[in-house]
Every structure is written in C-alpha cells, then in structure tokens.
Short mmCIF file of N, CA and C in Angstrom, two decimals:
data_model
loop_
_atom_site.label_atom_id
_atom_site.label_comp_id
_atom_site.label_asym_id
_atom_site.label_seq_id
_atom_site.Cartn_x
_atom_site.Cartn_y
_atom_site.Cartn_z
N UNK L 1 109.17 103.28 138.26
CA UNK L 1 109.57 102.22 137.32
C UNK L 1 108.91 102.14 136.45
N UNK L 2 108.64 102.12 135.30
CA UNK L 2 107.05 101.46 134.97
C UNK L 2 107.35 100.40 134.52
N UNK L 3 106.36 99.13 134.68
CA UNK L 3 106.69 97.87 134.21
C UNK L 3 106.94 97.41 133.26
N UNK L 4 107.92 96.58 132.66
CA UNK L 4 108.48 95.80 131.31
C UNK L 4 107.49 96.35 130.58
N UNK L 5 106.18 95.84 130.52
CA UNK L 5 105.33 95.79 129.19
C UNK L 5 105.20 96.90 129.09
N UNK L 6 105.00 97.52 129.76
CA UNK L 6 104.30 99.28 129.62
C UNK L 6 105.58 99.19 128.76
N UNK L 7 107.26 99.99 129.19
CA UNK L 7 108.39 100.00 129.30
C UNK L 7 108.05 98.84 127.04
N UNK L 8 107.99 98.17 126.71
CA UNK L 8 107.89 97.94 125.83
C UNK L 8 107.07 98.41 124.31
N UNK L 9 105.96 98.63 125.58
CA UNK L 9 104.85 99.16 124.91
C UNK L 9 105.23 100.19 123.46
N UNK L 10 106.32 101.28 124.95
CA UNK L 10 106.44 103.21 125.34
C UNK L 10 107.47 102.64 123.76
N UNK L 11 108.41 101.33 124.03
CA UNK L 11 109.63 101.01 122.88
C UNK L 11 109.11 101.09 121.26
N UNK L 12 108.25 99.99 121.39
CA UNK L 12 107.11 99.93 120.39
C UNK L 12 107.23 101.50 119.58
N UNK L 13 106.31 101.61 120.20
CA UNK L 13 105.45 103.46 119.61
C UNK L 13 106.81 104.02 119.30
N UNK L 14 107.20 104.43 120.11
CA UNK L 14 108.67 104.90 119.46
C UNK L 14 109.55 104.57 118.09
N UNK L 15 109.42 103.28 118.22
CA UNK L 15 110.36 102.67 116.86
C UNK L 15 109.19 102.76 116.27
N UNK L 16 107.88 103.35 116.31
CA UNK L 16 106.81 103.04 115.33
C UNK L 16 106.92 104.44 114.91
N UNK L 17 107.11 105.65 116.21
CA UNK L 17 107.27 107.00 114.94
C UNK L 17 108.44 107.67 114.61
N UNK L 18 109.42 106.74 115.27
CA UNK L 18 110.89 107.19 113.95
C UNK L 18 110.62 106.80 113.32
N UNK L 19 110.70 105.26 112.92
CA UNK L 19 110.46 104.74 111.23
C UNK L 19 111.70 104.33 111.06
N UNK L 20 112.61 105.72 110.97
CA UNK L 20 113.79 105.25 110.67
C UNK L 20 115.25 104.48 111.64
N UNK L 21 116.47 103.83 111.13
CA UNK L 21 116.73 103.30 112.53
C UNK L 21 117.64 104.38 113.05
N UNK L 22 116.96 104.18 114.84
CA UNK L 22 117.79 105.29 115.45
C UNK L 22 118.55 104.02 116.74
N UNK L 23 119.88 105.16 117.33
CA UNK L 23 120.89 104.54 118.47
C UNK L 23 120.56 104.74 119.64
N UNK L 24 120.30 103.13 119.86
CA UNK L 24 120.20 102.30 120.90
C UNK L 24 120.46 103.16 122.02
N UNK L 25 121.30 104.42 122.43
CA UNK L 25 121.53 105.19 123.45
C UNK L 25 120.66 106.50 123.35
N UNK L 26 120.36 106.96 121.53
CA UNK L 26 118.87 107.97 121.77
C UNK L 26 118.10 107.31 122.31
N UNK L 27 117.05 106.79 121.73
CA UNK L 27 116.18 106.45 122.53
C UNK L 27 116.24 105.84 123.87
N UNK L 28 117.19 105.53 124.54
CA UNK L 28 116.85 105.25 125.87
C UNK L 28 116.97 106.64 127.04
N UNK L 29 117.87 107.53 125.85
CA UNK L 29 118.26 108.95 126.68
C UNK L 29 116.59 109.20 126.32
N UNK L 30 115.96 109.85 124.76
CA UNK L 30 114.50 110.20 124.67
C UNK L 30 113.38 109.69 125.71
N UNK L 31 113.87 108.85 126.21
CA UNK L 31 112.26 108.07 126.77
C UNK L 31 112.91 108.27 128.17
N UNK L 32 114.26 108.53 128.64
CA UNK L 32 114.96 108.78 130.24
C UNK L 32 114.49 107.22 130.47
N UNK L 33 115.29 106.27 129.74
CA UNK L 33 115.59 104.52 130.78
C UNK L 33 116.90 104.78 130.17
N UNK L 34 117.30 103.17 130.92
CA UNK L 34 119.00 102.70 131.01
C UNK L 34 119.10 102.22 129.58
N UNK L 35 120.35 102.51 128.83
CA UNK L 35 120.71 101.72 127.89
C UNK L 35 120.46 100.36 127.55
N UNK L 36 120.88 99.74 129.04
CA UNK L 36 121.21 98.69 128.96
C UNK L 36 119.53 97.91 129.81
N UNK L 37 118.12 98.51 129.33
CA UNK L 37 117.40 98.11 130.11
C UNK L 37 116.20 98.10 129.02
N UNK L 38 116.75 99.27 128.31
CA UNK L 38 116.41 99.21 127.08
C UNK L 38 116.51 98.61 125.65
N UNK L 39 118.85 98.14 125.32
CA UNK L 39 119.01 97.09 124.84
C UNK L 39 118.59 95.50 125.29
N UNK L 40 117.71 95.41 126.80
CA UNK L 40 117.37 93.81 127.16
C UNK L 40 115.77 93.82 126.07
N UNK L 41 114.60 94.65 126.34
CA UNK L 41 113.89 95.11 126.21
C UNK L 41 113.41 94.62 124.71
N UNK L 42 115.09 95.05 124.25
CA UNK L 42 114.83 95.46 122.49
C UNK L 42 114.99 94.25 121.83
N UNK L 43 115.55 92.92 122.56
CA UNK L 43 115.51 91.44 122.06
C UNK L 43 114.18 90.69 122.83
N UNK L 44 114.90 91.15 123.55
CA UNK L 44 112.83 90.52 124.34
C UNK L 44 111.82 90.94 123.07
N UNK L 45 111.51 91.86 122.12
CA UNK L 45 110.53 92.05 121.57
C UNK L 45 110.68 91.74 120.38
N UNK L 46 112.14 92.12 119.71
CA UNK L 46 112.69 90.87 118.73
C UNK L 46 112.25 89.61 118.61
N UNK L 47 112.25 88.93 119.11
CA UNK L 47 111.77 87.85 119.58
C UNK L 47 110.55 87.11 120.10
N UNK L 48 109.75 87.69 120.47
CA UNK L 48 108.91 88.27 120.49
C UNK L 48 107.97 87.97 118.69
N UNK L 49 108.61 89.16 118.18
CA UNK L 49 107.88 89.17 117.23
C UNK L 49 108.19 88.35 115.49
N UNK L 50 109.76 87.95 115.99
CA UNK L 50 109.35 86.48 115.38
C UNK L 50 108.76 85.14 115.28
N UNK L 51 108.76 85.25 116.06
CA UNK L 51 108.05 84.15 117.10
C UNK L 51 106.56 84.43 117.23
N UNK L 52 105.79 85.43 116.28
CA UNK L 52 104.51 86.05 115.75
C UNK L 52 104.21 85.83 114.50
N UNK L 53 102.53 85.79 114.06
CA UNK L 53 102.27 86.06 112.65
C UNK L 53 102.27 87.42 112.69
N UNK L 54 102.91 88.48 113.16
CA UNK L 54 102.70 89.47 113.08
C UNK L 54 103.44 90.33 111.42
N UNK L 55 103.81 91.13 111.34
CA UNK L 55 103.35 91.54 110.40
C UNK L 55 105.17 91.72 110.15
N UNK L 56 105.52 92.18 111.87
CA UNK L 56 107.15 93.11 112.26
C UNK L 56 107.42 92.91 112.22
N UNK L 57 109.11 93.05 112.32
CA UNK L 57 110.58 92.87 112.31
C UNK L 57 111.46 94.11 113.46
N UNK L 58 112.43 93.02 114.28
CA UNK L 58 113.06 94.36 114.31
C UNK L 58 114.50 93.79 114.00
N UNK L 59 114.80 95.41 113.38
CA UNK L 59 116.48 95.51 112.49
C UNK L 59 117.38 95.79 114.00
N UNK L 60 118.19 94.94 114.27
CA UNK L 60 119.42 95.52 115.66
C UNK L 60 120.13 95.70 114.08
N UNK L 61 120.70 97.11 114.23
CA UNK L 61 121.99 97.89 113.00
C UNK L 61 122.72 98.09 113.51
N UNK L 62 124.10 97.26 114.17
CA UNK L 62 124.22 97.52 115.79
C UNK L 62 124.35 98.47 116.68
N UNK L 63 124.67 99.23 116.40
CA UNK L 63 123.95 100.30 117.67
C UNK L 63 123.12 100.58 117.69
N UNK L 64 121.95 100.86 116.33
CA UNK L 64 121.15 100.91 116.22
C UNK L 64 119.66 100.04 115.61
N UNK L 65 119.13 100.74 115.87
CA UNK L 65 117.36 99.85 115.57
C UNK L 65 116.36 100.17 114.84
N UNK L 66 115.78 99.08 114.30
CA UNK L 66 114.82 99.95 113.58
C UNK L 66 113.45 99.20 113.12
N UNK L 67 112.36 99.31 113.50
CA UNK L 67 111.16 98.69 113.37
C UNK L 67 110.53 98.70 112.18
N UNK L 68 110.76 97.38 111.72
CA UNK L 68 110.44 97.74 109.65
C UNK L 68 109.00 95.95 109.82
N UNK L 69 108.58 96.29 108.51
CA UNK L 69 108.07 95.09 108.09
C UNK L 69 108.37 94.25 107.50
N UNK L 70 108.48 92.51 108.03
CA UNK L 70 109.20 91.28 107.57
C UNK L 70 109.41 90.82 106.64
N UNK L 71 110.04 90.79 105.55
CA UNK L 71 110.34 90.49 104.84
C UNK L 71 109.76 89.84 103.89
N UNK L 72 108.84 88.96 104.03
CA UNK L 72 108.15 88.20 103.11
C UNK L 72 107.40 88.97 102.82
N UNK L 73 107.05 89.95 103.22
CA UNK L 73 106.34 91.25 103.06
C UNK L 73 106.08 92.09 101.77
N UNK L 74 107.54 91.99 101.41
CA UNK L 74 107.55 93.19 100.21
C UNK L 74 107.05 93.34 99.56
N UNK L 75 107.12 92.22 98.31
CA UNK L 75 105.92 92.32 96.83
C UNK L 75 105.02 92.43 97.98
N UNK L 76 104.39 92.30 98.58
CA UNK L 76 102.87 92.41 98.92
C UNK L 76 102.72 93.66 99.28
N UNK L 77 103.90 94.44 100.11
CA UNK L 77 104.05 95.82 100.33
C UNK L 77 104.45 96.38 99.31
N UNK L 78 104.60 96.60 98.75
CA UNK L 78 105.44 97.31 96.99
C UNK L 78 104.41 97.70 96.26
N UNK L 79 103.80 96.81 96.66
CA UNK L 79 102.39 96.90 95.36
C UNK L 79 101.18 97.56 95.68
N UNK L 80 101.37 97.58 97.35
CA UNK L 80 100.56 98.71 97.52
C UNK L 80 101.10 100.18 97.46
N UNK L 81 102.50 100.54 97.89
CA UNK L 81 103.41 101.51 97.76
C UNK L 81 102.96 101.90 96.26
N UNK L 82 103.26 100.99 95.82
CA UNK L 82 103.04 101.35 93.79
C UNK L 82 101.94 101.66 93.57
N UNK L 83 100.41 101.17 94.30
CA UNK L 83 99.57 101.80 93.46
C UNK L 83 99.30 103.23 94.70
N UNK L 84 99.85 103.44 95.68
CA UNK L 84 99.56 104.85 96.29
C UNK L 84 99.90 106.06 95.46
N UNK L 85 101.35 105.72 94.77
CA UNK L 85 102.20 106.42 93.83
C UNK L 85 101.70 106.90 92.39
N UNK L 86 100.99 105.72 91.93
CA UNK L 86 100.17 106.11 90.88
C UNK L 86 98.32 105.73 90.65
N UNK L 87 98.42 106.18 92.29
CA UNK L 87 96.90 107.18 92.33
C UNK L 87 96.69 108.62 91.67
N UNK L 88 95.19 108.40 90.81
CA UNK L 88 95.60 109.90 90.49
C UNK L 88 95.48 111.34 91.12
N UNK L 89 95.24 112.68 91.01
CA UNK L 89 95.63 113.48 91.38
C UNK L 89 94.28 114.10 91.83
N UNK L 90 94.68 114.80 93.29
CA UNK L 90 93.72 115.11 93.80
C UNK L 90 92.85 117.05 92.89
N UNK L 91 92.59 117.07 93.14
CA UNK L 91 92.13 118.31 93.31
C UNK L 91 93.33 119.69 93.58
N UNK L 92 93.13 119.37 94.66
CA UNK L 92 94.33 119.95 95.37
C UNK L 92 96.18 119.85 95.25
N UNK L 93 95.86 118.44 94.70
CA UNK L 93 97.46 118.33 93.89
C UNK L 93 97.67 118.99 92.98
N UNK L 94 96.43 118.69 92.07
CA UNK L 94 96.55 119.60 90.78
C UNK L 94 97.19 120.37 90.64
N UNK L 95 96.45 121.12 92.54
CA UNK L 95 95.99 123.12 91.68
C UNK L 95 97.56 123.28 92.45
N UNK L 96 98.25 122.59 93.49
CA UNK L 96 99.53 122.82 93.98
C UNK L 96 101.13 123.07 93.05
N UNK L 97 101.07 121.94 91.96
CA UNK L 97 101.77 121.67 91.40
C UNK L 97 101.59 122.61 89.93
N UNK L 98 100.78 123.35 89.62
CA UNK L 98 100.40 124.53 88.22
C UNK L 98 101.11 125.04 89.51
N UNK L 99 101.21 125.58 90.40
CA UNK L 99 101.36 127.03 91.42
C UNK L 99 103.28 126.55 91.70
N UNK L 100 103.37 125.02 91.25
CA UNK L 100 104.96 124.48 91.73
C UNK L 100 105.38 125.15 89.64
N UNK L 101 105.08 124.64 89.02
CA UNK L 101 105.64 124.61 87.38
C UNK L 101 104.88 125.65 87.79
N UNK L 102 104.56 126.33 87.56
CA UNK L 102 104.63 127.61 87.01
C UNK L 102 105.75 128.62 87.45
N UNK L 103 105.93 128.52 89.11
CA UNK L 103 106.83 129.94 89.85
C UNK L 103 108.24 129.23 90.46
N UNK L 104 107.93 128.39 89.94
CA UNK L 104 109.29 127.48 90.18
C UNK L 104 110.80 128.29 90.42
N UNK L 105 111.90 128.19 90.92
CA UNK L 105 111.25 126.80 92.57
C UNK L 105 110.47 127.78 93.01
N UNK L 106 109.85 126.97 94.65
CA UNK L 106 109.24 128.03 95.27
C UNK L 106 109.16 127.38 96.65
N UNK L 107 108.81 127.65 97.98
CA UNK L 107 108.65 127.15 98.63
C UNK L 107 107.32 126.76 99.71
N UNK L 108 107.53 125.93 100.48
CA UNK L 108 105.48 125.21 101.24
C UNK L 108 105.27 126.39 101.16
N UNK L 109 105.57 127.58 102.09
CA UNK L 109 105.02 128.45 102.47
C UNK L 109 104.40 129.12 101.70
N UNK L 110 105.04 129.62 100.22
CA UNK L 110 104.75 130.17 99.20
C UNK L 110 103.49 130.06 98.66
N UNK L 111 103.46 128.63 97.77
CA UNK L 111 102.42 127.72 97.59
C UNK L 111 101.19 127.64 99.15
N UNK L 112 101.04 128.29 100.52
CA UNK L 112 100.07 128.27 101.18
C UNK L 112 99.68 129.87 100.47
N UNK L 113 100.91 129.94 101.24
CA UNK L 113 100.51 131.75 100.63
C UNK L 113 99.83 132.06 99.30
N UNK L 114 99.83 131.95 98.26
CA UNK L 114 99.64 131.50 96.69
C UNK L 114 97.61 130.76 97.21
N UNK L 115 97.63 128.95 97.93
CA UNK L 115 96.79 128.59 98.82
C UNK L 115 95.12 128.92 99.32
N UNK L 116 96.13 129.66 99.58
CA UNK L 116 95.22 130.63 101.36
C UNK L 116 94.94 128.98 102.09
N UNK L 117 95.81 128.11 102.08
CA UNK L 117 95.40 126.47 103.10
C UNK L 117 96.98 126.11 102.84
N UNK L 118 96.74 125.04 104.54
CA UNK L 118 98.62 124.15 104.79
C UNK L 118 97.91 123.63 103.51
N UNK L 119 99.37 123.57 102.99
CA UNK L 119 99.48 122.24 101.86
C UNK L 119 100.90 121.54 102.11
N UNK L 120 101.59 121.63 102.78
CA UNK L 120 102.82 120.60 103.31
C UNK L 120 102.81 118.99 103.40
N UNK L 121 101.49 118.63 103.54
CA UNK L 121 101.16 117.38 102.45
C UNK L 121 101.42 116.78 101.52
N UNK L 122 99.90 117.90 100.38
CA UNK L 122 100.41 118.25 98.91
C UNK L 122 101.44 117.59 98.65
N UNK L 123 102.60 118.89 98.97
CA UNK L 123 103.05 118.80 98.91
C UNK L 123 105.12 117.81 98.45
N UNK L 124 104.42 117.00 99.63
CA UNK L 124 105.74 115.26 100.17
C UNK L 124 105.11 115.15 99.45
N UNK L 125 103.58 114.46 98.94
CA UNK L 125 103.02 113.16 98.04
C UNK L 125 103.59 113.77 96.98
N UNK L 126 103.01 115.11 96.69
CA UNK L 126 103.90 115.05 95.02
C UNK L 126 105.18 114.66 94.91
N UNK L 127 105.96 114.33 94.95
CA UNK L 127 107.68 115.11 96.30
C UNK L 127 108.36 112.58 95.53
N UNK L 128 106.86 112.46 96.35
CA UNK L 128 107.09 111.39 96.71
C UNK L 128 106.88 110.15 95.28
N UNK L 129 105.48 110.45 94.31
CA UNK L 129 105.96 110.87 93.35
C UNK L 129 106.41 110.93 92.16
N UNK L 130 106.82 111.20 92.73
CA UNK L 130 108.40 112.17 91.93
C UNK L 130 107.77 113.04 91.04
N UNK L 131 107.18 113.81 90.65
CA UNK L 131 106.48 115.17 89.99
C UNK L 131 107.45 115.74 90.30
N UNK L 132 107.81 116.23 91.57
CA UNK L 132 108.47 117.56 92.03
C UNK L 132 109.58 116.87 93.12
N UNK L 133 110.61 117.33 93.15
CA UNK L 133 111.97 116.74 93.90
C UNK L 133 112.21 118.78 94.76
N UNK L 134 113.17 118.37 95.70
CA UNK L 134 113.41 119.58 96.14
C UNK L 134 115.30 120.36 95.31
N UNK L 135 115.19 121.47 95.58
CA UNK L 135 115.52 122.19 94.69
C UNK L 135 116.82 123.00 95.41
N UNK L 136 116.57 123.33 96.22
CA UNK L 136 117.79 123.57 97.66
C UNK L 136 116.97 124.26 98.18
N UNK L 137 118.00 125.48 99.29
CA UNK L 137 117.65 125.97 100.15
C UNK L 137 117.59 127.79 99.74
N UNK L 138 116.67 128.43 100.07
CA UNK L 138 116.79 129.96 100.65
C UNK L 138 118.42 130.40 101.74
N UNK L 139 117.95 131.57 100.80
CA UNK L 139 119.03 131.89 100.97
C UNK L 139 118.99 132.92 102.74
N UNK L 140 118.04 132.55 103.35
CA UNK L 140 117.02 133.69 104.73
C UNK L 140 116.93 132.95 105.50
N UNK L 141 116.82 133.69 107.16
CA UNK L 141 116.05 133.01 107.96
C UNK L 141 115.47 131.50 107.78
N UNK L 142 116.46 130.28 108.89
CA UNK L 142 115.49 129.50 108.86
C UNK L 142 115.68 128.28 107.05
N UNK L 143 116.61 128.41 106.20
CA UNK L 143 116.76 127.85 104.75
C UNK L 143 115.80 127.14 104.13
N UNK L 144 114.72 128.30 104.02
CA UNK L 144 112.86 126.92 103.53
C UNK L 144 113.93 125.87 102.26
N UNK L 145 112.88 124.89 102.75
CA UNK L 145 113.38 124.68 101.33
C UNK L 145 113.10 124.85 99.72
N UNK L 146 113.19 124.76 97.94
CA UNK L 146 112.66 125.08 97.33
C UNK L 146 112.44 123.92 96.86
N UNK L 147 111.06 123.84 95.81
CA UNK L 147 110.78 123.02 95.70
C UNK L 147 110.99 123.32 93.86
N UNK L 148 110.82 122.32 92.93
CA UNK L 148 110.44 122.13 91.54
C UNK L 148 109.81 121.11 90.56
N UNK L 149 109.50 121.29 89.95
CA UNK L 149 108.81 119.99 89.09
C UNK L 149 110.18 119.42 88.14
N UNK L 150 110.05 117.53 87.96
CA UNK L 150 110.83 116.56 87.79
C UNK L 150 110.93 116.38 86.52
N UNK L 151 111.46 116.69 85.82
CA UNK L 151 111.84 114.75 84.39
C UNK L 151 110.11 113.80 83.76
N UNK L 152 109.70 113.69 85.32
CA UNK L 152 109.03 112.21 85.22
C UNK L 152 107.40 113.03 85.32
N UNK L 153 107.53 114.81 85.72
CA UNK L 153 106.46 115.32 85.42
C UNK L 153 106.62 116.02 83.96
N UNK L 154 107.28 116.10 83.52
CA UNK L 154 107.06 116.80 82.08
C UNK L 154 106.86 115.05 80.87
N UNK L 155 106.77 113.95 81.52
CA UNK L 155 106.80 112.78 80.56
C UNK L 155 105.02 112.66 81.53
N UNK L 156 104.73 113.47 82.39
CA UNK L 156 103.09 112.17 82.51
C UNK L 156 102.48 112.82 81.67
N UNK L 157 102.87 114.69 81.69
CA UNK L 157 102.52 115.33 81.32
C UNK L 157 102.13 116.25 79.91
N UNK L 158 103.18 115.07 79.11
CA UNK L 158 103.13 115.24 77.61
C UNK L 158 104.41 116.41 77.29
N UNK L 159 104.55 116.74 78.00
CA UNK L 159 105.43 118.14 77.45
C UNK L 159 107.21 117.89 77.29
N UNK L 160 107.98 118.13 76.74
CA UNK L 160 108.97 118.34 76.73
C UNK L 160 110.59 119.53 77.64
N UNK L 161 109.68 120.33 77.87
CA UNK L 161 110.08 122.07 78.63
C UNK L 161 109.31 122.86 79.46
N UNK L 162 109.25 123.08 79.93
CA UNK L 162 108.11 123.62 81.16
C UNK L 162 107.85 124.77 79.89
N UNK L 163 108.37 125.64 78.63
CA UNK L 163 107.52 126.86 77.66
C UNK L 163 107.09 125.67 77.08
N UNK L 164 106.33 124.76 77.39
CA UNK L 164 104.93 124.35 76.50
C UNK L 164 104.03 124.30 77.87
N UNK L 165 103.86 124.41 78.27
CA UNK L 165 102.39 125.22 79.60
C UNK L 165 102.35 126.11 78.90
N UNK L 166 100.98 125.33 78.75
CA UNK L 166 99.83 126.31 78.44
C UNK L 166 99.49 127.76 79.11
N UNK L 167 99.20 129.17 78.61
CA UNK L 167 99.54 130.25 79.20
C UNK L 167 98.41 130.72 80.79
N UNK L 168 98.71 130.93 81.49
CA UNK L 168 97.73 131.79 82.90
C UNK L 168 96.98 132.48 82.30
N UNK L 169 95.67 131.69 82.80
CA UNK L 169 93.91 132.98 82.27
C UNK L 169 95.01 134.10 82.66
N UNK L 170 94.80 134.79 81.61
CA UNK L 170 95.06 136.26 82.25
C UNK L 170 95.72 137.19 82.33
N UNK L 171 97.15 136.45 81.72
CA UNK L 171 98.72 136.27 81.68
C UNK L 171 98.20 137.54 80.07
N UNK L 172 97.16 137.33 78.93
CA UNK L 172 97.08 137.41 77.70
C UNK L 172 96.30 138.00 77.66
N UNK L 173 96.44 139.72 76.79
CA UNK L 173 94.81 140.41 76.56
C UNK L 173 93.81 139.59 75.85
N UNK L 174 92.75 139.89 75.52
CA UNK L 174 92.18 138.74 74.89
C UNK L 174 92.07 139.33 74.03
N UNK L 175 91.71 138.25 72.57
CA UNK L 175 91.44 139.61 70.92
C UNK L 175 90.82 140.85 70.91
N UNK L 176 89.53 141.09 71.69
CA UNK L 176 89.28 142.36 71.17
C UNK L 176 89.52 143.69 71.87
N UNK L 177 90.94 142.92 72.83
CA UNK L 177 91.69 144.16 73.15
C UNK L 177 91.43 144.26 74.73
N UNK L 178 89.58 144.28 74.90
CA UNK L 178 89.51 144.22 76.44
C UNK L 178 90.67 143.54 77.84
N UNK L 179 90.29 145.06 78.73
CA UNK L 179 91.31 144.08 79.56
C UNK L 179 90.66 143.02 80.86
N UNK L 180 91.68 142.59 81.00
CA UNK L 180 91.50 141.40 82.29
C UNK L 180 90.32 141.73 83.05
N UNK L 181 90.47 140.34 83.37
CA UNK L 181 89.27 140.65 84.39
C UNK L 181 89.02 141.35 85.43
N UNK L 182 90.45 141.54 86.00
CA UNK L 182 90.49 141.72 87.34
C UNK L 182 90.61 143.39 87.18
N UNK L 183 90.45 144.00 86.16
CA UNK L 183 90.42 144.97 86.45
C UNK L 183 92.48 146.36 85.24
N UNK L 184 93.07 144.92 84.89
CA UNK L 184 94.53 145.69 85.25
C UNK L 184 95.01 145.38 83.40
#
C-alpha cells in the first residue's frame, strides 16, 4: 500500500495530466486505488491548495474533479494565453498552413506526407490560433479528422476567399512557354 504522500503526489500528477474534469471513480480505477481513499485524499489536497499561495485549486464538480488555476489569476493567465495565440507564425506553421489552404480539407497524415516530418503539433497550434478548424472525418478506417482554413485565416491574410490565394509556383507555364523546372 502506498503512503499518503505518494498517493497525494500520484493524484496531483494524474489530475495535471488529465487537464479536463475526470470522474473520481474513473481516477481511482485508473490508479488502482479505492474510491473512498481517493475521495479522502482529494479533499485533503483541495484544503492544502486553498490554504497555500500556490496558483492551483481543485474543483469538485459533483462526482468529477479537476485541477485548475485559481480564479484570482484569471486575467494574467488570459494575457499569457493571448500572447501565445497572437505570436507570429513560424516557418513550419506557414508551410503547414499553405498545405492546408491549397489542398483542404486534409488530414494531419496528408500534411505530414507532404512535409516529410511529423506535423501534428503544428496543426494543433494553428487550430488554437483559429486559423484552421476541423472539417469532419474521412469515411475510411480510423475515421481521421480533416482540417480546413477558417474565416479568421482569410481575415489575417487580407483575402475574401481562397480563390484569391496566389498560384503555386510551377502551376503555370512560364511566359516563354518553357516547361516547369521539374520537367512536367
């Protein structure tokens, strides 16, 4: 049997990793602990957080629980999140955004195939910045999510429709009629 301190640490780590509310019974089952013992430790942990100057609190939401930031820090946390949301796009983000804009709707695996590198986090960041959004799921095994650009994308790039996107290099023959550089 684990000591109370290690149970408290385990609960804190699990709640931090979850992020979203989780049912106490599910938390207990996942950690192979008794529900009553978990509930008792959560109450003690909530009281410790409330009395401390730490930035976290434990929300008891009926039969669920969630670790979150204290309400008194809400404005400053929002400012941090907004500064991240408004940060300039990296080269990788611009590349992924271009792939999605010109080929939408596309899956993360399509983006990764075009780029040749894992791109899931970049796509997630573009969703967070509200430049791309989920566009549904493909009707294939695994039902992967597809992504498309948003009206916010159009606004940020100063265009009113995707038809205004500049042509991709190599999509038109050169002025003197030569073939494109790749021989097509």
